[in-house]
Coordinates of C-alpha atoms and ligand atoms in Angstrom, one line a residue:
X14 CA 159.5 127.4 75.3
X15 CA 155.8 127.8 74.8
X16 CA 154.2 125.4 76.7
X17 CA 150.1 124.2 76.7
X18 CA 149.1 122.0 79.8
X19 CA 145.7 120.3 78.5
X20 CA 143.8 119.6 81.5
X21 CA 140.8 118.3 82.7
X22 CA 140.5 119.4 86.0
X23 CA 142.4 122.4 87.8
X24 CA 142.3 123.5 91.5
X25 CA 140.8 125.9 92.9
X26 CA 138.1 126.2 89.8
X27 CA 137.3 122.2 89.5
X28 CA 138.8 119.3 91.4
X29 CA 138.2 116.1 91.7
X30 CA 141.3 114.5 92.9
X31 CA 145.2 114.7 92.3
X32 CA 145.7 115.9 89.4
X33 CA 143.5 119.2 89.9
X34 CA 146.7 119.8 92.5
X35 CA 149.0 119.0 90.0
X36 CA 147.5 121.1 87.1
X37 CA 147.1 123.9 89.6
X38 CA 150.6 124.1 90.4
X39 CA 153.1 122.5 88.2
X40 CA 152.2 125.0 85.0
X41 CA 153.0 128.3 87.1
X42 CA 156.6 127.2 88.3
X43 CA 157.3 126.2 85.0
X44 CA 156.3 129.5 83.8
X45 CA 158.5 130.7 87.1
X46 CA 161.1 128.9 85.1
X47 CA 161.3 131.4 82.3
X48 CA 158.7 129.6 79.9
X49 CA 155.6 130.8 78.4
X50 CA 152.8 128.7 79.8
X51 CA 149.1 128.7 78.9
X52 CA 146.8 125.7 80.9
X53 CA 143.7 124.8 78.4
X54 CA 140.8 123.4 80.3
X55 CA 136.7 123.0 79.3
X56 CA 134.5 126.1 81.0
X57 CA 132.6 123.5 83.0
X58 CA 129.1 125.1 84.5
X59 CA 129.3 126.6 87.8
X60 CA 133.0 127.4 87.7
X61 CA 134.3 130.7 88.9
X62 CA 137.3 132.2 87.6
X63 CA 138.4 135.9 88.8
X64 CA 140.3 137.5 86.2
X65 CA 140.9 140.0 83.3
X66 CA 139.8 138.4 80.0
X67 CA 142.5 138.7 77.8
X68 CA 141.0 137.5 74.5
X69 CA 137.4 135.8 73.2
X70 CA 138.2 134.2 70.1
X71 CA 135.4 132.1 68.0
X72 CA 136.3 128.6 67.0
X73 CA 134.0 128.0 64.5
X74 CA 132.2 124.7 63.9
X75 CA 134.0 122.1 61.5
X76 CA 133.4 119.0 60.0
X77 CA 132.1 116.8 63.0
X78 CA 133.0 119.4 65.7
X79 CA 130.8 122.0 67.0
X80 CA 131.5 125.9 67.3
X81 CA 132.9 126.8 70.6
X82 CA 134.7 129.9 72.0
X83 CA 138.0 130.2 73.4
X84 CA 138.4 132.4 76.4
X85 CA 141.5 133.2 77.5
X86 CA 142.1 135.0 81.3
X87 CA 144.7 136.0 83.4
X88 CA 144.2 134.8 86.8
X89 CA 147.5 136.5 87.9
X90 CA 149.7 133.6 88.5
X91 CA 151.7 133.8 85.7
X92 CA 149.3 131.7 83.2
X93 CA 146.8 132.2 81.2
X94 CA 143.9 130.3 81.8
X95 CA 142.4 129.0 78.7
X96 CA 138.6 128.1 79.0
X97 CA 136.9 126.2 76.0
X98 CA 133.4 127.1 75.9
X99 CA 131.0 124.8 74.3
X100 CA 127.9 125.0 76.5
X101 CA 126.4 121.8 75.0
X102 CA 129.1 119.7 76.3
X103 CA 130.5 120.9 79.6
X104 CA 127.6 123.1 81.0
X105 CA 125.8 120.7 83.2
X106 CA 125.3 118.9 86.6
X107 CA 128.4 116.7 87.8
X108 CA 131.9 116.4 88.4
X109 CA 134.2 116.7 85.0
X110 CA 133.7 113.0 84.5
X111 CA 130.4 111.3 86.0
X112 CA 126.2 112.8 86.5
X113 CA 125.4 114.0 90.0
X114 CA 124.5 109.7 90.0
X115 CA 128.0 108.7 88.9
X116 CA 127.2 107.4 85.9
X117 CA 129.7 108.8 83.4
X118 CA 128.7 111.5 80.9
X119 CA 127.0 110.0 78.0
X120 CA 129.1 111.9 75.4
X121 CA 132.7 111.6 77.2
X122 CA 134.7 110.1 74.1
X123 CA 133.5 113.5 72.2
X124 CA 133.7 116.3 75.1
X125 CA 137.2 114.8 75.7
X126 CA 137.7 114.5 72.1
X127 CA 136.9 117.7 71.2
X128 CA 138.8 119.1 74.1
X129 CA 142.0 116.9 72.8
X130 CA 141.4 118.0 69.3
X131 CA 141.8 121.8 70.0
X132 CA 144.7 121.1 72.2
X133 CA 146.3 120.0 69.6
X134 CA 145.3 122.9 66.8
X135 CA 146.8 125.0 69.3
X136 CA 150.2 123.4 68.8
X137 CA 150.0 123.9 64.8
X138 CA 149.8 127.2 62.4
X139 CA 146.2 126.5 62.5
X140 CA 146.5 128.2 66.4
X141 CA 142.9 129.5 67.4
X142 CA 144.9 132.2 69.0
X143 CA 146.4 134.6 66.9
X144 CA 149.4 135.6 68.2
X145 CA 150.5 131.7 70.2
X146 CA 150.7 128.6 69.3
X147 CA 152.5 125.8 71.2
X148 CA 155.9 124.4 70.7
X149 CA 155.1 121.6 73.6
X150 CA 151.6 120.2 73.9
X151 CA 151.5 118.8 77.3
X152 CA 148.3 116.6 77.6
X153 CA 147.2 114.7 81.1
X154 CA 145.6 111.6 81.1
X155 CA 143.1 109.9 79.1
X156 CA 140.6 113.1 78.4
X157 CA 143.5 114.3 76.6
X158 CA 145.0 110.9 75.3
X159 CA 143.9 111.5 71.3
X160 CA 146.0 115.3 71.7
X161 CA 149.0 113.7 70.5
X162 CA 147.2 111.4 67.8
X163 CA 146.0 115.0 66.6
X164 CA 149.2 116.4 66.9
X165 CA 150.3 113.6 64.7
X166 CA 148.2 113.6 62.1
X167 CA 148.7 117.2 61.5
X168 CA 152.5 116.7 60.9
X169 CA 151.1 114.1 57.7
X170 CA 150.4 117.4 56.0
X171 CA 152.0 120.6 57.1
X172 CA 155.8 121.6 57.0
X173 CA 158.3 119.6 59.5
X174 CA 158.8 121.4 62.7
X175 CA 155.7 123.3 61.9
X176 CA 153.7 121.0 64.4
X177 CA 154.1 121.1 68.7
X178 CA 155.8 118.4 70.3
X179 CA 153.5 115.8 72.5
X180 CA 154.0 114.5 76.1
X181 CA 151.3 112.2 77.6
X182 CA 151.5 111.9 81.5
X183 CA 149.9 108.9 83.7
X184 CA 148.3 110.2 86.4
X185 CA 146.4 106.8 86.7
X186 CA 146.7 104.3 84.1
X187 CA 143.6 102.4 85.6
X188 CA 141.2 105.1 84.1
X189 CA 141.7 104.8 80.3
X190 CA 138.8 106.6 78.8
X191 CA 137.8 103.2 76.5
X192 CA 134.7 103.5 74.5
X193 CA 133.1 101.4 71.8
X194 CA 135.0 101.8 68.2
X195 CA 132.6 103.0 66.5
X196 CA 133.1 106.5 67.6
X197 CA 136.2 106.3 66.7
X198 CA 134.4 108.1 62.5
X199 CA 132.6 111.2 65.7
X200 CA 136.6 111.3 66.9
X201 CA 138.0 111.7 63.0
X202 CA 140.7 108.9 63.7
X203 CA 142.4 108.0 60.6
X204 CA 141.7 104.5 59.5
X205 CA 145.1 103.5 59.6
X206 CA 145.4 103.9 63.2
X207 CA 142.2 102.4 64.2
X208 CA 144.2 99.3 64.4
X209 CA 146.2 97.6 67.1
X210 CA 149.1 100.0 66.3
X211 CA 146.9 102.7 66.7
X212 CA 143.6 103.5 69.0
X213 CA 142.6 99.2 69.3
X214 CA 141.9 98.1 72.5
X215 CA 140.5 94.7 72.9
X216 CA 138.1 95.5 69.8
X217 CA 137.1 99.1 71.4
X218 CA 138.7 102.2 71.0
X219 CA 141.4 103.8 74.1
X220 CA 141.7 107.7 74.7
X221 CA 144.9 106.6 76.4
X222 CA 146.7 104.1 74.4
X223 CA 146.2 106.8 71.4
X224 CA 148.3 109.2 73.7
X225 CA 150.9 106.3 74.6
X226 CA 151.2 105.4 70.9
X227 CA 151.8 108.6 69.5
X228 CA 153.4 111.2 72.6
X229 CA 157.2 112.3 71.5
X230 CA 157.4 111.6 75.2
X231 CA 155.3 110.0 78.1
X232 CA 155.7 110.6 81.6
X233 CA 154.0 109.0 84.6
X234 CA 153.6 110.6 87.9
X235 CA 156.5 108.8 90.1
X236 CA 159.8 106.6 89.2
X237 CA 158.8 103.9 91.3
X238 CA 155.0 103.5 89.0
X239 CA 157.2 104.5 85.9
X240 CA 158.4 100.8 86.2
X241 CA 155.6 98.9 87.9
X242 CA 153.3 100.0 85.0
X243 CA 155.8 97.8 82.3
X244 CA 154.5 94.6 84.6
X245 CA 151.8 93.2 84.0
X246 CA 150.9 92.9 87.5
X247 CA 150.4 96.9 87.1
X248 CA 150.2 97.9 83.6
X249 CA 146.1 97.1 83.0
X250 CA 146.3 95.8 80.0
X251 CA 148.6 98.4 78.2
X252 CA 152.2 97.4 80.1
X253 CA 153.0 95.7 76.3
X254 CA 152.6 99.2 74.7
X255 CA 154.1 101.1 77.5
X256 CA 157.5 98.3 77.4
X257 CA 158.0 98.7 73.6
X258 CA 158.0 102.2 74.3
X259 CA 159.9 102.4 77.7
X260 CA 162.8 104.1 75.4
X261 CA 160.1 107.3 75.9
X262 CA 159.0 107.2 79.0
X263 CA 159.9 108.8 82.6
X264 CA 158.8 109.0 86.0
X265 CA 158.7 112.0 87.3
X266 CA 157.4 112.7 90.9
X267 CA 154.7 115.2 92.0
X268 CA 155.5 118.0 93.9
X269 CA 153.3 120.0 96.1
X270 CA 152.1 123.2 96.2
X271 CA 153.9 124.9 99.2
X272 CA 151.6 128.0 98.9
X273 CA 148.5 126.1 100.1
X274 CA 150.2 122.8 101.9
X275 CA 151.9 124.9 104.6
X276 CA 151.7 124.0 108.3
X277 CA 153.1 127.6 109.2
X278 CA 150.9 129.7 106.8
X279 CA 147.6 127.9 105.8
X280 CA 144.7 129.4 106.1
X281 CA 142.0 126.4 106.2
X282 CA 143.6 125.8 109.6
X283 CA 142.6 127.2 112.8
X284 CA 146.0 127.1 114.1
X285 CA 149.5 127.1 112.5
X286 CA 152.5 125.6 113.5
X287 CA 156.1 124.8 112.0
X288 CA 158.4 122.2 113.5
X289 CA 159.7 125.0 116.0
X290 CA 156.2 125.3 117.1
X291 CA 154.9 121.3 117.6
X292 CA 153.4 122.0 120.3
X293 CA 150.4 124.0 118.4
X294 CA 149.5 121.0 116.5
X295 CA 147.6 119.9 118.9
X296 CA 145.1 122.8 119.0
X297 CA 144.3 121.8 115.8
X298 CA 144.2 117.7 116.9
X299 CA 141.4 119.4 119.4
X300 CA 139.9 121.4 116.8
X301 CA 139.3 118.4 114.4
X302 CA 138.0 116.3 117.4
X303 CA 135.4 119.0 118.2
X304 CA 134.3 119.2 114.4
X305 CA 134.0 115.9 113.9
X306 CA 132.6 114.6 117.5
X307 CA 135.2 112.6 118.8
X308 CA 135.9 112.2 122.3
X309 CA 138.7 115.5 123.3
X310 CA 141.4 113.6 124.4
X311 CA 145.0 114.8 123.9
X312 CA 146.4 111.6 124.4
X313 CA 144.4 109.6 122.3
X314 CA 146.5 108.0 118.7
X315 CA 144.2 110.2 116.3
X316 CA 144.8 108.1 112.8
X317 CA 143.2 110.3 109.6
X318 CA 142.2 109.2 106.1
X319 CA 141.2 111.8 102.9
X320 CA 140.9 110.0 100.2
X321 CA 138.3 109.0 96.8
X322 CA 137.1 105.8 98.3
X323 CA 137.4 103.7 95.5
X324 CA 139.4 100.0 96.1
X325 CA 142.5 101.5 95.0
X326 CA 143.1 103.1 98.3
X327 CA 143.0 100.1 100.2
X328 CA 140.2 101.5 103.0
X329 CA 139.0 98.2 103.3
X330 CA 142.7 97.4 104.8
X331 CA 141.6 100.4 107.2
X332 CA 138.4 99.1 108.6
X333 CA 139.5 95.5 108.6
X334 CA 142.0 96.7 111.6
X335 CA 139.9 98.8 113.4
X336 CA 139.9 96.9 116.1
X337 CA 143.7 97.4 116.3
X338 CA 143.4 100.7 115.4
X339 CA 140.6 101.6 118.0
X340 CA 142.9 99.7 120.9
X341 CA 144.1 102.2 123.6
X342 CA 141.8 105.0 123.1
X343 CA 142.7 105.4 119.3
X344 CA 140.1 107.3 116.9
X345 CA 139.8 107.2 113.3
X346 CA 138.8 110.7 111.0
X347 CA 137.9 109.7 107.5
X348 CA 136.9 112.3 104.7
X349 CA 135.8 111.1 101.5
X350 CA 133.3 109.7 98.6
X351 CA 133.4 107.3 96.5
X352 CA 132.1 103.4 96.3
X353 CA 128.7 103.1 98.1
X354 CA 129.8 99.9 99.6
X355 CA 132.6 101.4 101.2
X356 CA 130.0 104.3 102.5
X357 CA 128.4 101.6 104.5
X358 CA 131.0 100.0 105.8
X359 CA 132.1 103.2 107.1
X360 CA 128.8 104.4 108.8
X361 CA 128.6 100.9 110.3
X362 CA 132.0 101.8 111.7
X363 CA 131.0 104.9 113.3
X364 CA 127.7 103.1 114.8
X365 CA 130.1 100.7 116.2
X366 CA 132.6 103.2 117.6
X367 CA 130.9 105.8 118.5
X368 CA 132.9 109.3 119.8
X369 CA 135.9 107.2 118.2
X370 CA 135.6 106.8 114.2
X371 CA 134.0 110.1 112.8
X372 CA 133.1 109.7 108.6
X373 CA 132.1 112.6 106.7
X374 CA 131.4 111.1 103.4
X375 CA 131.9 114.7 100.5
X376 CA 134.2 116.7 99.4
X377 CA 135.5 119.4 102.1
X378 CA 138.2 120.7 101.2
X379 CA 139.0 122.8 104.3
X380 CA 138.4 119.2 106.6
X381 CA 141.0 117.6 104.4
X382 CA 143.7 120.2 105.4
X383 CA 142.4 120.3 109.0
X384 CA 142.8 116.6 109.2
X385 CA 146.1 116.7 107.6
X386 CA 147.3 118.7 110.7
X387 CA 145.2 117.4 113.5
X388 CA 145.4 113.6 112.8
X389 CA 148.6 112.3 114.6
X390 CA 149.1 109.5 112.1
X391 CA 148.0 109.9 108.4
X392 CA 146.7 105.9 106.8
X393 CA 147.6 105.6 102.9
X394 CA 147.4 101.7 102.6
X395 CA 146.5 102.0 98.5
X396 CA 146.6 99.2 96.9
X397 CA 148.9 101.0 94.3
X398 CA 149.6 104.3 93.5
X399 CA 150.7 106.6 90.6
X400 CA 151.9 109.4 93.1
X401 CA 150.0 109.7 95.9
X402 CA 149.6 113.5 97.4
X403 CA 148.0 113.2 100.8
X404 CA 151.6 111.4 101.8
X405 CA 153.4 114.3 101.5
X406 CA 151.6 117.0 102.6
X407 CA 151.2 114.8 105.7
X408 CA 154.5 114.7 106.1
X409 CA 154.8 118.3 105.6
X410 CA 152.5 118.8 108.1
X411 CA 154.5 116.9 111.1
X412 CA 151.5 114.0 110.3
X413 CA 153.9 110.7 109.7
X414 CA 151.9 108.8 106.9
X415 CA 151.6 104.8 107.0
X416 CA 151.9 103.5 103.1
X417 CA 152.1 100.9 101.5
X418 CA 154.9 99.7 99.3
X419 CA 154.1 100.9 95.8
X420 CA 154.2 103.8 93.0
X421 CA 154.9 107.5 94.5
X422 CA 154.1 105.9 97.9
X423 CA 157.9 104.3 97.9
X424 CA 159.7 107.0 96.4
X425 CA 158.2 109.7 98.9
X426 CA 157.7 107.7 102.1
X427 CA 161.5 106.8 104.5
X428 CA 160.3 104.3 106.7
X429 CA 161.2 105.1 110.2
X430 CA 162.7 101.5 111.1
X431 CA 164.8 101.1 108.2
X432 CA 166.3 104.4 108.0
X433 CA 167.4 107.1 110.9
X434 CA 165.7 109.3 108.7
X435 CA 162.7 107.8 108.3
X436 CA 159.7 110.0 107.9
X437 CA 156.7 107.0 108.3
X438 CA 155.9 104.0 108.2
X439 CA 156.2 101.2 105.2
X440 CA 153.8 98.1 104.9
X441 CA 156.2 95.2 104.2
X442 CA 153.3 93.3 102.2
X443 CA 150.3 94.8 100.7
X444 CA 147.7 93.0 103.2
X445 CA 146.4 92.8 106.1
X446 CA 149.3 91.7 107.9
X447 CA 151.3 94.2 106.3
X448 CA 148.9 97.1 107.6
X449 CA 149.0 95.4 111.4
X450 CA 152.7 95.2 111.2
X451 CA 153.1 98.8 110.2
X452 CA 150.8 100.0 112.5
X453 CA 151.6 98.4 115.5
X454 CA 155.4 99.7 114.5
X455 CA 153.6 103.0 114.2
X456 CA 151.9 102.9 117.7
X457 CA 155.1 102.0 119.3
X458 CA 156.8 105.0 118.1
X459 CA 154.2 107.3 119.0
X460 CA 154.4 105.9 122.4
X461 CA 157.9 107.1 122.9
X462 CA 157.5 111.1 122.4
X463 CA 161.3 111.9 121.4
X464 CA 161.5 109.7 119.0
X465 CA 157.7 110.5 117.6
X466 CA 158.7 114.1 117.4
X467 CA 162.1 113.2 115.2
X468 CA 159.8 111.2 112.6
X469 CA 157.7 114.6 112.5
X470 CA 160.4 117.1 111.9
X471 CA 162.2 115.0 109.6
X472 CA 159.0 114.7 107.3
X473 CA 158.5 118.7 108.2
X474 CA 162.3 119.5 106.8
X475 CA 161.6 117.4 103.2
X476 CA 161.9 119.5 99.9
X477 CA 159.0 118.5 98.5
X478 CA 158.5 121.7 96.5
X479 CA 157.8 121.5 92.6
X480 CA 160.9 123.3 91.5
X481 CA 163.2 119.8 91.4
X482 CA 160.3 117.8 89.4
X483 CA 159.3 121.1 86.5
X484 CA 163.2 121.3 85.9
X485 CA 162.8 117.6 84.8
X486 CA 159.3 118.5 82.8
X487 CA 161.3 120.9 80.9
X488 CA 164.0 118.6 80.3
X489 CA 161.2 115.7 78.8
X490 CA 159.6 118.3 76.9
X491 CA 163.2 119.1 75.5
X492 CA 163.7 115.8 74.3
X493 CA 160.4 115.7 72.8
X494 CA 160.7 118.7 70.9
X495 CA 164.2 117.2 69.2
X496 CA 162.1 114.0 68.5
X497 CA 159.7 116.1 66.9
X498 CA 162.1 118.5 64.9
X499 CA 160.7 121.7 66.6
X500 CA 163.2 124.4 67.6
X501 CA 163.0 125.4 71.1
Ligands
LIG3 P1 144.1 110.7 93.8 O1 144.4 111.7 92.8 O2 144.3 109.3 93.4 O3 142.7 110.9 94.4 P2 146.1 112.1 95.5 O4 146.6 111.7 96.8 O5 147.1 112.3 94.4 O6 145.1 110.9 95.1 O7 145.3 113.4 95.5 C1 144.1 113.5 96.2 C2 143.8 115.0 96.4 O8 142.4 115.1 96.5 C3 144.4 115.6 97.6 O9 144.6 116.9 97.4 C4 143.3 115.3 98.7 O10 143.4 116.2 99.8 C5 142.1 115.6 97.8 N1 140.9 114.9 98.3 C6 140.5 113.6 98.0 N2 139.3 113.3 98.6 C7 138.9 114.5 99.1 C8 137.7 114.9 99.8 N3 136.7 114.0 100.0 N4 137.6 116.2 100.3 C9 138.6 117.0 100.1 N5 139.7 116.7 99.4 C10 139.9 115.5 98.9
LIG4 C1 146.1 110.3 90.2 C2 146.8 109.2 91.1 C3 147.6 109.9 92.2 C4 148.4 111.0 91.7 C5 147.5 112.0 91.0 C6 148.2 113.2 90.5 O1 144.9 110.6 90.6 O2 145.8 108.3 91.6 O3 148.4 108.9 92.8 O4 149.0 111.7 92.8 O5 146.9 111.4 89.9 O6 149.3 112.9 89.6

């Protein structure tokens, strides 16, 4: 099959959060699968990508879109990177999404747009590459929600089976890309899906219900948020759309990247260690106390957080308990940015526990693997959550993670008490009580060290590899393509 992942982000060249993991490692097993895989992403400023360019190829400007250039490069992991080059829209200061301020790009709806739009030529016969075009179009999130409306209108006038299969997947259904109508003429949506069967979102226009209403397929990022998302509790407005089309839609859970979440062979870490070799975790426990200035004490219950600090990850739950969590010598290591309020609250935290919390507010990608193997306990109390990462390559990394009971968290997370196989710990409700529960079940394991070390090797010995998860990709994007009459 030849497969396109349309991407906004992509580790190592651009990440802001999950789904740079996930678009940095899901297309190359698929391609170890047998397929042919390309991964379509803007050529943000700043990014670095080593490589042989493989082709330049002009896309010239048309109608409302502006000319761009196609790049494509072979970074050597089996697919080729394609970069879309429009300086005017993705060469400037920022993350993919938001100004160096965090306000979001003024011109979103059409950098996203236009990025959906050739996504989608490169799953028809008018391919910007000359010698590929797509059978599956494989588009992430809202920046790429309108790929599958393209897709669709395409098939309104060329040959049936002549156009690529769709398949939208939720990475976070609470970022929808919603913008005011009216740029719905700049976008080129027809007018007779502008309506509530279409693009309509209370009176404005939705990147993401456009990609729910017209994938051959839609996936979201773990079973368990698959089904919370057709509540309304947690569908955000679109759990109506997502129910009349539940006939479409799977969950399929993350994997992670076992190349760069390894204990026993990651670099980022000043020491490694495998479950045979426990006992070197703690030089690494030491090593994150010295970095971040806490107080060097082996025996201390080290809790870590990495996370976007936003109020989905339930932080606030975090430094509500401190108190709790601070009792006995505990310390706290948080890594992350985010809300400004929660910034504060977290410096005020350090002021009041000195040598015991330690904030570094950024994004540090070798801290965030140091504190996955040097924390002792690993706090995920989200308030929900599509997939959730950080849970499992805690767990990989002898770290036992305490969650709470929703989306990726459930279907990733054993809790210790309920099962002899438990790998954590499992908030039994989503508040404050829940996290005091958990924790002080959490504290009383640690306290015995057999039965701390059997929660740690039983998280170490999870499959949590990618090749389970892209076997079921390629099985959705199977189904789509017979939806959408393409041979594969
Ligand atoms: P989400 O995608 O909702 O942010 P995930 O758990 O799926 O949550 O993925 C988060 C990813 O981003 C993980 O790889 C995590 O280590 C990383 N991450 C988040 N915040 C930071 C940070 N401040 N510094 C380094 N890595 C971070
Ligand atoms: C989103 C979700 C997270 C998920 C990630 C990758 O950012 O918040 O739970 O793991 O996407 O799918």
């Amino acid at each position: 099959m030849k497969i396109l992942f349309a991407t906004p982000e992509c580790a190592p060249h651009v990440k802001t959060g999950g789904l740079g993991d996930v678009s940095a490692a899901l297309p190359p097993t698929l391609a170890r699968l047998g397929h042919d895989v390309r991964l379509l992403m803007p050529a943000y400023s700043g990014m670095k990508v080593a490589g042989d360019v493989l082709a330049s190829v002009d896309i010239p400007a048309e109608g409302q879109w502006p000319a761009a250039q196609l790049l494509e490069i072979d970074p050597g992991n089996g697919v080729p990177l394609l970069l879309l080059a429009c300086p005017s829209l993705y060469s400037r200061a920022g993350s993919p999404y938001v100004t160096p301020t965090g306000a979001d790009h003024h011109d979103n709806a059409i950098r996203f747009g236009f990025l959906s739009h050739v996504a989608a030529r490169l799953g028809t016969a008018r391919s910007p590459l000359p010698q590929w075009r797509a059978d599956v179009v494989h588009a992430n999130d809202w920046p790429l929600g309108l790929a599958p409306l393209y897709l669709a209108q395409a098939r309104l006038s060329e040959p049936a089976g002549s156009v690529a299969a769709s398949v939208v997947t939720i990475h976070n259904l609470a970022f929808q890309g919603v913008f005011p109508i009216g740029v719905a003429d700049a976008l080129g949506v027809p007018w007779q899906w502008r309506g509530m069967d279409g693009v309509e979102f209370w009176g404005q226009l939705s990147m993401l219900k456009g990609g729910l209403q017209f994938a051959d397929a839609i996936t979201a990022v773990s079973p368990t948020y698959a089904r919370e998302i057709q509540t309304p509790a947690a569908g955000v407005g679109l759990d109506g759309v997502l129910r009349a089309r539940a006939g479409r839609l799977t969950g399929i859970l993350n994997g992670i990247d076992t190349a760069v979440w390894n204990p026993a062979t990651d670099r980022l870490l000043p020491h490694t260690y495998s479950a045979s070799s426990l006992e070197k975790k703690a030089l690494d426990k030491a090593a994150l106390q010295a970095r971040c200035g806490l107080k060097r004490r082996a025996d201390a219950m080290l809790f870590g957080v990495v996370s976007r600090l936003t109020s989905q990850k339930g932080i606030d739950l975090v430094l509500e308990a401190l108190p709790a969590l601070m009792a006995d010598g505990g310390q706290l290591a948080v890594l992350g940015q985010g809300e400004p309020a929660l910034h504060d609250a977290l410096a005020a935290a350090v002021a009041r526990y000195p040598g015991s919390v330690a904030v570094k507010i950024g994004f540090d990608e070798a801290l965030a693997h140091l504190i996955e193997a040097g924390a002792d306990c690993f706090l995920m109390p989200s308030r929900f959550e599509p997939c959730g990462l950080n849970q499992m390559y805690s767990q990989a990394y002898g770290t036992p993670p305490l969650v709470n009971a929703t989306g990726g968290l459930v279907d990733s997370v054993t809790d210790s008490g309920a099962s002899s196989t438990g790998t954590g710990f499992v908030m039994r409700s989503a508040d404050s009580e829940g996290f005091g529960e958990a924790l002080r079940r959490a504290r009383a394991a640690f306290a015995e060290r057999r039965r701390w070390r059997g929660i740690q090797v039983q998280g170490m010995a999870r499959d949590f590899g990618w090749e389970r998860s892209a076997a079921q990709y390629i099985e959705v994007y199977r189904q789509a393509a017979q939806l959408a009459g393409v041979a594969v």
